[in-house]
CSV table of C-alpha atoms and ligand atoms in Angstrom, one decimal:
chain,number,residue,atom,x,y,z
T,782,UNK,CA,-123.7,-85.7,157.8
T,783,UNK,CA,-120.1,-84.5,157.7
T,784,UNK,CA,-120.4,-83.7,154.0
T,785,UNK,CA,-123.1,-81.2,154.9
T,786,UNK,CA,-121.5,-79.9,157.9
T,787,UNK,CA,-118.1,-78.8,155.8
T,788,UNK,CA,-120.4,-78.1,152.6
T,789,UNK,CA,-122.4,-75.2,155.0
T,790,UNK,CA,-119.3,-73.9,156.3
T,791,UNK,CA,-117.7,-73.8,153.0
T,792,UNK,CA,-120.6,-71.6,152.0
T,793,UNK,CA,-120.8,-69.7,155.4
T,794,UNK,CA,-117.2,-69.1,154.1
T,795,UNK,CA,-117.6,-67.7,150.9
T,796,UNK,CA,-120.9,-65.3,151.6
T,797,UNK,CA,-118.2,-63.9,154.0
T,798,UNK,CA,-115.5,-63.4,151.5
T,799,UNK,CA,-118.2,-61.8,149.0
T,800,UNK,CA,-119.5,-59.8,151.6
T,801,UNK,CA,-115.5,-58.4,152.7
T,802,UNK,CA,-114.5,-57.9,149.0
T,803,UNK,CA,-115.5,-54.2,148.8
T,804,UNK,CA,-113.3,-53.3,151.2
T,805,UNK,CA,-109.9,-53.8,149.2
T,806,UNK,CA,-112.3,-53.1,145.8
T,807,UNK,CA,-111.7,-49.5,144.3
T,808,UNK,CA,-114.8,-47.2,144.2
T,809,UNK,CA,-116.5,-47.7,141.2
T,810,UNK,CA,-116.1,-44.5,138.7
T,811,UNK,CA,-119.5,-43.1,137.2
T,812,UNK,CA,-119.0,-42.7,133.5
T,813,UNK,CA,-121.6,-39.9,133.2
T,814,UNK,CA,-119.8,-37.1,131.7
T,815,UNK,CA,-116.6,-38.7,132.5
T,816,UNK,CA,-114.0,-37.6,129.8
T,817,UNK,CA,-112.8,-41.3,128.2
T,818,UNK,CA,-110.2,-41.4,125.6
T,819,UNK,CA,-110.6,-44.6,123.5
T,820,UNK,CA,-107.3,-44.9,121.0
T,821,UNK,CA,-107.9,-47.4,118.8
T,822,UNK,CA,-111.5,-45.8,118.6
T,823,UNK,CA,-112.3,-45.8,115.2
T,824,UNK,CA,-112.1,-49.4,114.4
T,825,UNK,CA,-113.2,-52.7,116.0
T,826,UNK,CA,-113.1,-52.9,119.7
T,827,UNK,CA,-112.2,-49.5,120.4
T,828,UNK,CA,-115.1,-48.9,118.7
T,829,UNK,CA,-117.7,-50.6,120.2
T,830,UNK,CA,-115.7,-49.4,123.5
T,831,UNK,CA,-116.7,-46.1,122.3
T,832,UNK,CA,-120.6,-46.4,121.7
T,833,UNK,CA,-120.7,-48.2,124.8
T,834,UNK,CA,-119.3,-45.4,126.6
T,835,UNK,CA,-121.2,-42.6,124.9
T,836,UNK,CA,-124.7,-44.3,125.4
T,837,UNK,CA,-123.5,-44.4,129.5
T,838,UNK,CA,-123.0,-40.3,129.1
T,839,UNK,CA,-119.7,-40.1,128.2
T,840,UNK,CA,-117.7,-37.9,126.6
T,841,UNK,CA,-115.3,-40.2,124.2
T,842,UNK,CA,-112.3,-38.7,122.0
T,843,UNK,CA,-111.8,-41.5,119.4
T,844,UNK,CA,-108.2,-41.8,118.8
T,845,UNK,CA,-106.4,-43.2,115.1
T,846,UNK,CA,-104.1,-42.5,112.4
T,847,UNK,CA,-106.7,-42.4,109.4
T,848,UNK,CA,-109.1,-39.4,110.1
T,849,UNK,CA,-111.4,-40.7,107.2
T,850,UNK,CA,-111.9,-43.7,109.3
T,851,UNK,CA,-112.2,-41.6,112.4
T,852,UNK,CA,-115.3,-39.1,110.9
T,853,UNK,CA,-117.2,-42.4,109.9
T,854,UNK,CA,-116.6,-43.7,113.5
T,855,UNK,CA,-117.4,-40.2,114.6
T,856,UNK,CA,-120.8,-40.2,113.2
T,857,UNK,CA,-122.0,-44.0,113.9
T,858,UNK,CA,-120.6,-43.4,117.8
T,859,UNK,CA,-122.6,-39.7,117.9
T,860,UNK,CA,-126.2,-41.0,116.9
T,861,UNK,CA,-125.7,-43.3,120.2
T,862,UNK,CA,-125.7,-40.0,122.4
T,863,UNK,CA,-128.5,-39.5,124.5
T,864,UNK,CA,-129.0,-35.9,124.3
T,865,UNK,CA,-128.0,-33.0,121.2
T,866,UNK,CA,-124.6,-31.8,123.0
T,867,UNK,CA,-121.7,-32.6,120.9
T,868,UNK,CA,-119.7,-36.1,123.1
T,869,UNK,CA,-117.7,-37.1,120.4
T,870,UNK,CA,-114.2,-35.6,119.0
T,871,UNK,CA,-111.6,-36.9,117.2
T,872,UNK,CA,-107.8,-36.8,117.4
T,873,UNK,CA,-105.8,-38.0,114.6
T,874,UNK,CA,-102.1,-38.9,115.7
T,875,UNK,CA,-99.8,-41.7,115.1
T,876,UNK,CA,-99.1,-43.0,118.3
T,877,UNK,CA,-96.1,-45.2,117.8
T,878,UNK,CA,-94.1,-42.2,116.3
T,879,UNK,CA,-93.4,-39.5,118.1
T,880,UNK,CA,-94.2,-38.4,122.3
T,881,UNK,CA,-94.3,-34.8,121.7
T,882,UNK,CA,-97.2,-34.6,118.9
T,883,UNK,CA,-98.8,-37.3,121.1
T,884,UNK,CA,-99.1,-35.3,124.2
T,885,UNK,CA,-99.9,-31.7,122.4
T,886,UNK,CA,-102.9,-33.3,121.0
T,887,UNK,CA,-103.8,-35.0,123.7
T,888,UNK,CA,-103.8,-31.3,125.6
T,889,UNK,CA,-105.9,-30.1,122.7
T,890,UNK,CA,-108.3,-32.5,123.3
T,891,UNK,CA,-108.6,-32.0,127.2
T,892,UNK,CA,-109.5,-28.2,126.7
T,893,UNK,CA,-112.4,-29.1,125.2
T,894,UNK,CA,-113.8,-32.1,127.3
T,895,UNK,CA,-111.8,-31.3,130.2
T,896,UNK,CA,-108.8,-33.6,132.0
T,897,UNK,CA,-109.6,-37.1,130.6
T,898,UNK,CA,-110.8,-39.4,133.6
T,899,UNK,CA,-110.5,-42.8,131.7
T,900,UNK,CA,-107.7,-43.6,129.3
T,901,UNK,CA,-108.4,-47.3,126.9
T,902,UNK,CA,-104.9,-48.1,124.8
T,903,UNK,CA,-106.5,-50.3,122.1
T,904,UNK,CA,-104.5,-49.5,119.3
T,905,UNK,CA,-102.6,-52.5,118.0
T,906,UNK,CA,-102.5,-54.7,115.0
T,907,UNK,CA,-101.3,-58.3,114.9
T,908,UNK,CA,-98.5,-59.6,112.5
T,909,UNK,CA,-99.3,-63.5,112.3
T,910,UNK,CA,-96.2,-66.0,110.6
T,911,UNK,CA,-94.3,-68.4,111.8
T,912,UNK,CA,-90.6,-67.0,113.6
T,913,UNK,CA,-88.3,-67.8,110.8
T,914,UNK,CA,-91.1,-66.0,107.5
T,915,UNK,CA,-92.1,-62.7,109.7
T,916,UNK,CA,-90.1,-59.9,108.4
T,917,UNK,CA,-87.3,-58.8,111.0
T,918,UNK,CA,-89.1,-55.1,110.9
T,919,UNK,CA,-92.6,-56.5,112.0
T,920,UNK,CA,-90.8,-57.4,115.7
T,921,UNK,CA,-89.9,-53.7,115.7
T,922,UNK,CA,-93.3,-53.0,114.1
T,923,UNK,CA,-95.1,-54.7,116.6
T,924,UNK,CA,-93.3,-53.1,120.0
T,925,UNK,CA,-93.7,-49.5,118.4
T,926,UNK,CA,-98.0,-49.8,117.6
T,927,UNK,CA,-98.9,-52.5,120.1
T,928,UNK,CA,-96.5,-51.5,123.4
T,929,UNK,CA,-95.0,-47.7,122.7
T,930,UNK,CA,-98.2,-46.3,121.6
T,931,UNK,CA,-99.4,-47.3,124.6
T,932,UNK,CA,-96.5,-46.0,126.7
T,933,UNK,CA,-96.9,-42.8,124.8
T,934,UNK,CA,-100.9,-42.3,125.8
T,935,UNK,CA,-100.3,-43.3,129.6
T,936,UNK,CA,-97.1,-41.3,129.6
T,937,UNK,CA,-99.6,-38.3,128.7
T,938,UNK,CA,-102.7,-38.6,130.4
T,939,UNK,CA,-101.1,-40.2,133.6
T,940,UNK,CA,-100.2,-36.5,135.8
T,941,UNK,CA,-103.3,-35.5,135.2
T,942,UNK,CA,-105.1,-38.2,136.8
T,943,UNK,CA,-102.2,-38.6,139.5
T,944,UNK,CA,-102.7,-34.7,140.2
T,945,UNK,CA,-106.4,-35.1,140.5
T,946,UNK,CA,-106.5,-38.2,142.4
T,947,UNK,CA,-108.5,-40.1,140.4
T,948,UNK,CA,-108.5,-42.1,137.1
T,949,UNK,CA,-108.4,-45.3,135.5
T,950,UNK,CA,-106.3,-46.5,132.5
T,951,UNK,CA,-106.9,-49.8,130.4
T,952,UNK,CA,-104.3,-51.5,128.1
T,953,UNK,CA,-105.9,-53.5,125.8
T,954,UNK,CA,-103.3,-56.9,125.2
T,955,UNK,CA,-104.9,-60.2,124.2
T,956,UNK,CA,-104.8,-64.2,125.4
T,957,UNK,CA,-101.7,-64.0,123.3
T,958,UNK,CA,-100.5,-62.0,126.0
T,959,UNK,CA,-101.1,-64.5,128.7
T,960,UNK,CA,-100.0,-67.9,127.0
T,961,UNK,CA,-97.4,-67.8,123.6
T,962,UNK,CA,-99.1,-69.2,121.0
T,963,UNK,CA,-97.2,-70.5,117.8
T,964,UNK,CA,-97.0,-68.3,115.0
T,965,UNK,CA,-97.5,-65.5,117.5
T,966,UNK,CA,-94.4,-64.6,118.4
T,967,UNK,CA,-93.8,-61.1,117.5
T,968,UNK,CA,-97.2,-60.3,118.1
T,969,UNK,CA,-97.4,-62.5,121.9
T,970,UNK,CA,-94.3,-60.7,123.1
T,971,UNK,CA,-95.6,-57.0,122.6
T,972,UNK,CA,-98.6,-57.9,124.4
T,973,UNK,CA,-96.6,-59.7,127.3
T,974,UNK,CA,-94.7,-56.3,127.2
T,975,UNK,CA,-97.7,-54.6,128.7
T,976,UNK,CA,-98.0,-57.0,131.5
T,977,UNK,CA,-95.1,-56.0,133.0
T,978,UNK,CA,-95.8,-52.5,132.2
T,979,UNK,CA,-99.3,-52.8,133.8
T,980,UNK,CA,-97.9,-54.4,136.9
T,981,UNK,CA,-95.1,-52.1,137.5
T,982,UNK,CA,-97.4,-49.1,136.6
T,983,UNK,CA,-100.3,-50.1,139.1
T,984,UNK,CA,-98.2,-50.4,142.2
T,985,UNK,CA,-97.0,-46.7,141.5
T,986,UNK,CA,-100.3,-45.3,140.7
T,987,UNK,CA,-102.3,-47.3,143.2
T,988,UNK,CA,-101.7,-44.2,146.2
T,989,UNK,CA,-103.2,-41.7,143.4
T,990,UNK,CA,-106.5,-43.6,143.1
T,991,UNK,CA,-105.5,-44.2,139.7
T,992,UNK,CA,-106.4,-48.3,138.8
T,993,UNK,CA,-105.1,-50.3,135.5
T,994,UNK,CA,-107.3,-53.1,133.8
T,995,UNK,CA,-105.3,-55.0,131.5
T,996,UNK,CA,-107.6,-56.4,129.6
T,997,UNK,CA,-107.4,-60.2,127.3
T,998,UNK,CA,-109.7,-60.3,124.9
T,999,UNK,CA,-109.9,-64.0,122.7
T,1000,UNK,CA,-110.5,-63.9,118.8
T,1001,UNK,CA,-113.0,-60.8,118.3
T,1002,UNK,CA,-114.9,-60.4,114.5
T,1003,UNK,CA,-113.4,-56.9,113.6
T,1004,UNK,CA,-111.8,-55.1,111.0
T,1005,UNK,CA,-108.7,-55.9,112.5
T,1006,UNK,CA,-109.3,-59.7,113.0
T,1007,UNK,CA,-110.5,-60.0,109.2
T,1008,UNK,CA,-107.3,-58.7,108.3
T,1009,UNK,CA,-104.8,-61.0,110.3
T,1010,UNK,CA,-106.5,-64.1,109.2
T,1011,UNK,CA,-105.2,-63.5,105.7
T,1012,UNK,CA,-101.9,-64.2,106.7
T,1013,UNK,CA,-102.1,-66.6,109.6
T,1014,UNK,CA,-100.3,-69.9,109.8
T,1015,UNK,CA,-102.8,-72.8,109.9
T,1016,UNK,CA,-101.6,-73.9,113.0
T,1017,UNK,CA,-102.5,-70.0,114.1
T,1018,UNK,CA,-106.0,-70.6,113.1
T,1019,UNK,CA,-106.8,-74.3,114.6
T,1020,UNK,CA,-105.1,-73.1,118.0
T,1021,UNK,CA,-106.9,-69.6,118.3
T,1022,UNK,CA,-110.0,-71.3,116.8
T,1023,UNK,CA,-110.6,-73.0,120.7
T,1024,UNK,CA,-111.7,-70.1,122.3
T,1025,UNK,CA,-114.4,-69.3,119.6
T,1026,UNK,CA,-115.0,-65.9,117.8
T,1027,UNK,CA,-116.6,-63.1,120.4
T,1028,UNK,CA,-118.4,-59.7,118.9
T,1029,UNK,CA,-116.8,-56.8,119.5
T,1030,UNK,CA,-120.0,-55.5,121.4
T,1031,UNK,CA,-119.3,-58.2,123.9
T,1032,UNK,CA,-115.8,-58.0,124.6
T,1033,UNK,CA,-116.5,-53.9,125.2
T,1034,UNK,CA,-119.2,-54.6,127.6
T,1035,UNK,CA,-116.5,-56.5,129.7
T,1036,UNK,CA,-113.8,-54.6,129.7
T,1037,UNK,CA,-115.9,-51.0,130.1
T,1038,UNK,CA,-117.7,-53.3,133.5
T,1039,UNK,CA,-114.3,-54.3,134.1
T,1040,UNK,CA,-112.7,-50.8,134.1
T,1041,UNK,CA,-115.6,-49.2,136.1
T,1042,UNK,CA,-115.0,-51.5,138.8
T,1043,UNK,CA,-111.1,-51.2,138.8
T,1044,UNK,CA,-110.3,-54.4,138.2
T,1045,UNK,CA,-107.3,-55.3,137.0
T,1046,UNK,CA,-107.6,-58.6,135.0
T,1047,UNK,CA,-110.3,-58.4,132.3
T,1048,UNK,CA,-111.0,-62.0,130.6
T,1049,UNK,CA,-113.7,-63.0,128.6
T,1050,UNK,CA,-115.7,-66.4,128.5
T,1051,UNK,CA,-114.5,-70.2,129.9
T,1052,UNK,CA,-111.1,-70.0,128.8
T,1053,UNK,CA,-110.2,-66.4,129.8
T,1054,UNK,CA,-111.0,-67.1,133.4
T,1055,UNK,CA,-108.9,-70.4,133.2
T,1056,UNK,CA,-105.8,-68.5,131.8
T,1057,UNK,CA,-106.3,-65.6,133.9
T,1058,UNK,CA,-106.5,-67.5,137.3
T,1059,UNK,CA,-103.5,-70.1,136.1
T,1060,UNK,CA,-101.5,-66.8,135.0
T,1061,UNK,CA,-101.8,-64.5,137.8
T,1062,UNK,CA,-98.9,-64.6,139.3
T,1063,UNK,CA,-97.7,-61.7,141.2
T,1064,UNK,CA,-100.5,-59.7,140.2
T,1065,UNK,CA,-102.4,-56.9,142.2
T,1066,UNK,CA,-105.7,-57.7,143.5
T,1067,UNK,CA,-109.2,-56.0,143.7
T,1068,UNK,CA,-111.6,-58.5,145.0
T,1069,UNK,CA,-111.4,-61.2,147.8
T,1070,UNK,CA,-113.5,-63.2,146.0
T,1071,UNK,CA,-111.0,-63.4,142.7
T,1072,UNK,CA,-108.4,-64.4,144.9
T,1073,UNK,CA,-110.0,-67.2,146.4
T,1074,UNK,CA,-111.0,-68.4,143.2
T,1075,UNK,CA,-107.2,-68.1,141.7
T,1076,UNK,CA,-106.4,-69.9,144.6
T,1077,UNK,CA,-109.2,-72.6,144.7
T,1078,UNK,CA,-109.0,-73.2,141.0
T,1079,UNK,CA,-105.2,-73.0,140.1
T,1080,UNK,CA,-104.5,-76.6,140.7
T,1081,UNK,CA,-107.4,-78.2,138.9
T,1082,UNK,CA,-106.8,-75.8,135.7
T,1083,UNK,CA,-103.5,-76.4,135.8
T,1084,UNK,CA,-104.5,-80.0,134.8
T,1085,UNK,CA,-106.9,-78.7,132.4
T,1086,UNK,CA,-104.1,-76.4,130.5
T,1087,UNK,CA,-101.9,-80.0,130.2
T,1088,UNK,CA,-104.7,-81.6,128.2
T,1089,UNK,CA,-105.2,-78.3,125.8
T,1090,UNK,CA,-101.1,-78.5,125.4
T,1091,UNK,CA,-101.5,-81.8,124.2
T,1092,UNK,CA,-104.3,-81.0,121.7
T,1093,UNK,CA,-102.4,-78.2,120.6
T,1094,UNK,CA,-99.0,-79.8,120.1
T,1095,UNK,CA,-101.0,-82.5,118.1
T,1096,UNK,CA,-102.4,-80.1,116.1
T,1097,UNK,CA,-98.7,-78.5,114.9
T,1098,UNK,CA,-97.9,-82.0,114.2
T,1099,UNK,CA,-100.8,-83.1,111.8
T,1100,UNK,CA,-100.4,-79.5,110.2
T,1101,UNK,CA,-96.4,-80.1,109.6
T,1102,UNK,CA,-97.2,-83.8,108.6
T,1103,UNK,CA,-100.2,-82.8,106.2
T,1104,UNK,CA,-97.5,-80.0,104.7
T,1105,UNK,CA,-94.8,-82.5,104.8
T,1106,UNK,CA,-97.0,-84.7,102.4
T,1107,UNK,CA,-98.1,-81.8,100.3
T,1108,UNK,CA,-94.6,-81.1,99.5
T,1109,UNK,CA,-93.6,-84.8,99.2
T,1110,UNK,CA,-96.4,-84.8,96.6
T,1111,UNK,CA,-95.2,-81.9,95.0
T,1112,UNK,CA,-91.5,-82.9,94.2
T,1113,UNK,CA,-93.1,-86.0,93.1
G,334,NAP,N1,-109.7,-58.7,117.2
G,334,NAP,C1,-109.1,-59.6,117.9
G,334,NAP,O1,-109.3,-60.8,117.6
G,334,NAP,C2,-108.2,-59.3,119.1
G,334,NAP,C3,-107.9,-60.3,120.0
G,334,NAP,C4,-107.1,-59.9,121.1
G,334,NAP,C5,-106.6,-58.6,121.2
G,334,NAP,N2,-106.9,-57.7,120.3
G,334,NAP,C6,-106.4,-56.3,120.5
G,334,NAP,O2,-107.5,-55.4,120.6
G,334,NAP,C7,-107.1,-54.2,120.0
G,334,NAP,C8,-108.1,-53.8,118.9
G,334,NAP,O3,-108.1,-54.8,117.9
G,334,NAP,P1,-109.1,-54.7,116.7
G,334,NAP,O4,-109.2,-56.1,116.2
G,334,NAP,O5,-110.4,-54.0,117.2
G,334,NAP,O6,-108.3,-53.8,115.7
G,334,NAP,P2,-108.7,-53.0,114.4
G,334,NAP,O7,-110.1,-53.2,114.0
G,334,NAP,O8,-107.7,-53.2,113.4
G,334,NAP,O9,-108.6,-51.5,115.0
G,334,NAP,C9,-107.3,-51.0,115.3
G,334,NAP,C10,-107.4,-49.6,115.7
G,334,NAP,O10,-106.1,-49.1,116.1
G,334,NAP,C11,-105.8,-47.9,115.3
G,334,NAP,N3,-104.3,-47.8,115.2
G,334,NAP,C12,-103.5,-48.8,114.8
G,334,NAP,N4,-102.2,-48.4,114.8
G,334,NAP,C13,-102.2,-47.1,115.3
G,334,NAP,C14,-101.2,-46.1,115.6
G,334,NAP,N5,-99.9,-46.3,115.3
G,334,NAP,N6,-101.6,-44.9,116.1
G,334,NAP,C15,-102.9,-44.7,116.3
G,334,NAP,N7,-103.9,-45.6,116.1
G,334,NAP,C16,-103.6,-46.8,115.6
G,334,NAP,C17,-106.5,-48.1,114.0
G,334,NAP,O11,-106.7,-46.9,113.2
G,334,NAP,P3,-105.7,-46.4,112.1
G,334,NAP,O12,-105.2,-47.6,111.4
G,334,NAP,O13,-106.5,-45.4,111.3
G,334,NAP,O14,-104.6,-45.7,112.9
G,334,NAP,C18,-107.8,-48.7,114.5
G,334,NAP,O15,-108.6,-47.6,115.0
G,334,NAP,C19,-105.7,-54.4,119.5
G,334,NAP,O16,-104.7,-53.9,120.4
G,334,NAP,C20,-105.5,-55.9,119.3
G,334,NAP,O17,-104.2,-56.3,119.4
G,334,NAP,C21,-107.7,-58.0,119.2
C-alpha cells in the first residue's frame, strides 16, 4: 500500500518537474533561413551537421582548409535543399593559424547570408599514442586545431549575436573530453580545454540570449575516425570500442536537436548520458528535468563507472602483458 502511495507521488512529482522545465529552458530557435556556420563542414560530422541543417531551411557556410574537399561537400550538401536558391557557400580558412584572416572571412561570408545565427566548431582531428611516442609538436598541434580554432570562430561570430540578442554556438569536444582515456592524452586535454571555455563563456553570454551546447559525441564512422585508427594504441581501441561506433547522421541529428533547444550538454546513447550526468559538475542548466535526473542518477552511476574502470584497467594490463610476451618471444 505504502509502495503505491510514494510510487504515485513520485510520479505526481516528476509530471510536475516536466511540466516547470520550460520555464528555465531557452526558446527554441527556428532554423528556417537561419544563417548556420558549420566549420568542420566538409568532412564527417560537420558534414552530416550540414545536410541536416540545409534540408531544415538553412542557410550553411561549410567551413575547412582544403577547398577541393569543400566543393564536393558543397555539392552533396546543396542537392538536400528544398527549393533552387543557392543555401550553401564555402569559406576556406585555416582556423588554428591566424584571428585576422579568420574573422575577414567570416565578414565575407555574413554579407551574403546575413549575420550568422548559429555557429558549430567541429573542426578537430585526433592524434592517438601513448604519452611518452606522441611527438612533443602534436600537444601544440592538438590545442591550436581542436581548442584555438574554436576560440578564433566564437571570438568572431560572438558580437554579432551578443548585439542582436540572439544566437547559439556549439563546440564540438568528444567523451574524451569528459573522462581521460589512455593513449588520449594530447587529444583528451584539448577537448577538456573547451569545457572550461564553454562554461566560462555561457555564464557571460547567457544575458544576450546567446546559449552554448557542448556537445560529446562517442566513436563516429568518418573520414576522420578511419584516419585515427591507423595509429591508435590497442589499448585506445579496446577502451573506445565500449561505447560502439555511431553514424555520423546520428550524432548530427542530436547535436542539431540539441542546439535548437539550447541545451548545453549534448550526449549520445547509454554511456553518454552516464558520463554526462556523473560529470556535470558546476555546469549551467536548461531543463528541470535533467537536473533531477543528474541528481537522481549520480550515485548509482557512479557505481557503474567503478566497474567499467576495472574492465578498463584490466584491459591495459592484458594488452602490456600480451606485448610483454611478444617481446619476450622476440629476444628469444
Ligand atoms: N569521429 C569520431 O569518432 C569523433 C568522436 C568524438 C569527437 N569527434 C570530434 O568531432 C569533430 C569532427 O570529427 P570528424 O571525425 O567528423 O572529423 P573529419 O572527418 O576528419 O573532419 C574534420 C573537419 O575539420 C576540418 N579541419 C581540420 N582542421 C582544420 C583547421 N585547422 N581549419 C579549418 N578546418 C579544419 C577538416 O577539413 P580540412 O582538413 O580540409 O581543413 C574537416 O572538414 C572533431 O572535432 C572531432 O574531434 C569525433
Amino acid at each position: 500500500m505504502w509502495f503505491w502511495i510514494a510510487l504515485a507521488i513520485f510520479i505526481v512529482f516528476i509530471i510536475v518537474l516536466y511540466l516547470l522545465s520550460p520555464l528555465i529552458s531557452p526558446k527554441p530557435i527556428d532554423l528556417q533561413n537561419a544563417h548556420v556556420m558549420i566549420t568542420g563542414g566538409s568532412s564527417g560530422i560537420g558534414k552530416a551537421l550540414a545536410c541536416q541543417a540545409v534540408r531544415t531551411g538553412a542557410r550553411v557556410t561549410l567551413v575547412a582548409r582544403d577547398q577541393v574537399k569543400l566543393d564536393q561537400a558543397q555539392s552533396e550538401v546543396a542537392l538536400l535543399a528544398p527549393g533552387e536558391e543557392k543555401i550553401v557557400q564555402t569559406v576556406s580558412v585555416d582556423l588554428s593559424a591566424d584571428y585576422d584572416s579568420v574573422k575577414k572571412k567570416f565578414e565575407e561570408s555574413q554579407v551574403t547570408f546575413g549575420p550568422v545565427d548559429v555557429l558549430i566548431n567541429c573542426a578537430g582531428t585526433a592524434s592517438p599514442g601513448r604519452f611518452d611516442e606522441v611527438p612533443l609538436s602534436d600537444f601544440k598541434k592538438m590545442i591550436d586545431i581542436n581548442y584555438m580554432s574554436t576560440v578564433h570562430a566564437t571570438r568572431a561570430i560572438l558580437p554579432g549575436m551578443k548585439e542582436r540578442g540572439l544566437g547559439r554556438i556549439v563546440f564540438v569536444s568528444s567523451q574524451a573530453g569528459q573522462t581521460g582515456l589512455f593513449g588520449f592524452s594530447a587529444y583528451s586535454a584539448s577537448k577538456y580545454a573547451l569545457r572550461g571555455l564553454a562554461e566560462s563563456l555561457q555564464m557571460e553570454v547567457k544575458p544576450y540570449n546567446v546559449h552554448l551546447t557542448l556537445a560529446f559525441p562517442p566513436d563516429t564512422n568518418t573520414p576522420g575516425f578511419a584516419e585515427e585508427q591507423k595509429s591508435k594504441p590497442e589499448e585506445t581501441r579496446l577502451i573506445s570500442e565500449t561505447s560502439g561506433l555511431f553514424s555520423a547522421d546520428n550524432v548530427a541529428n542530436i547535436i542539431l536537436a540539441d542546439t535548437v533547444r539550447g541545451r548545453f550538454f549534448s550526449s549520445m546513447g547509454l554511456d553518454g548520458i552516464m558520463l554526462s550526468s556523473l560529470t556535470c559538475g558546476f555546469s549551467p542548466v536548461v531543463s528541470i528535468m535533467e537536473a533531477t535526473q543528474q541528481v537522481l542518477t549520480m550515485g548509482i552511476f557512479r557505481i557503474i563507472s567503478l566497474i567499467y574502470l576495472d574492465h578498463f584497467d584490466r584491459i591495459i594490463r592484458d594488452c602490456k602483458m600480451k606485448r610483454e610476451l611478444k617481446e619476450g618471444t622476440k629476444k628469444d
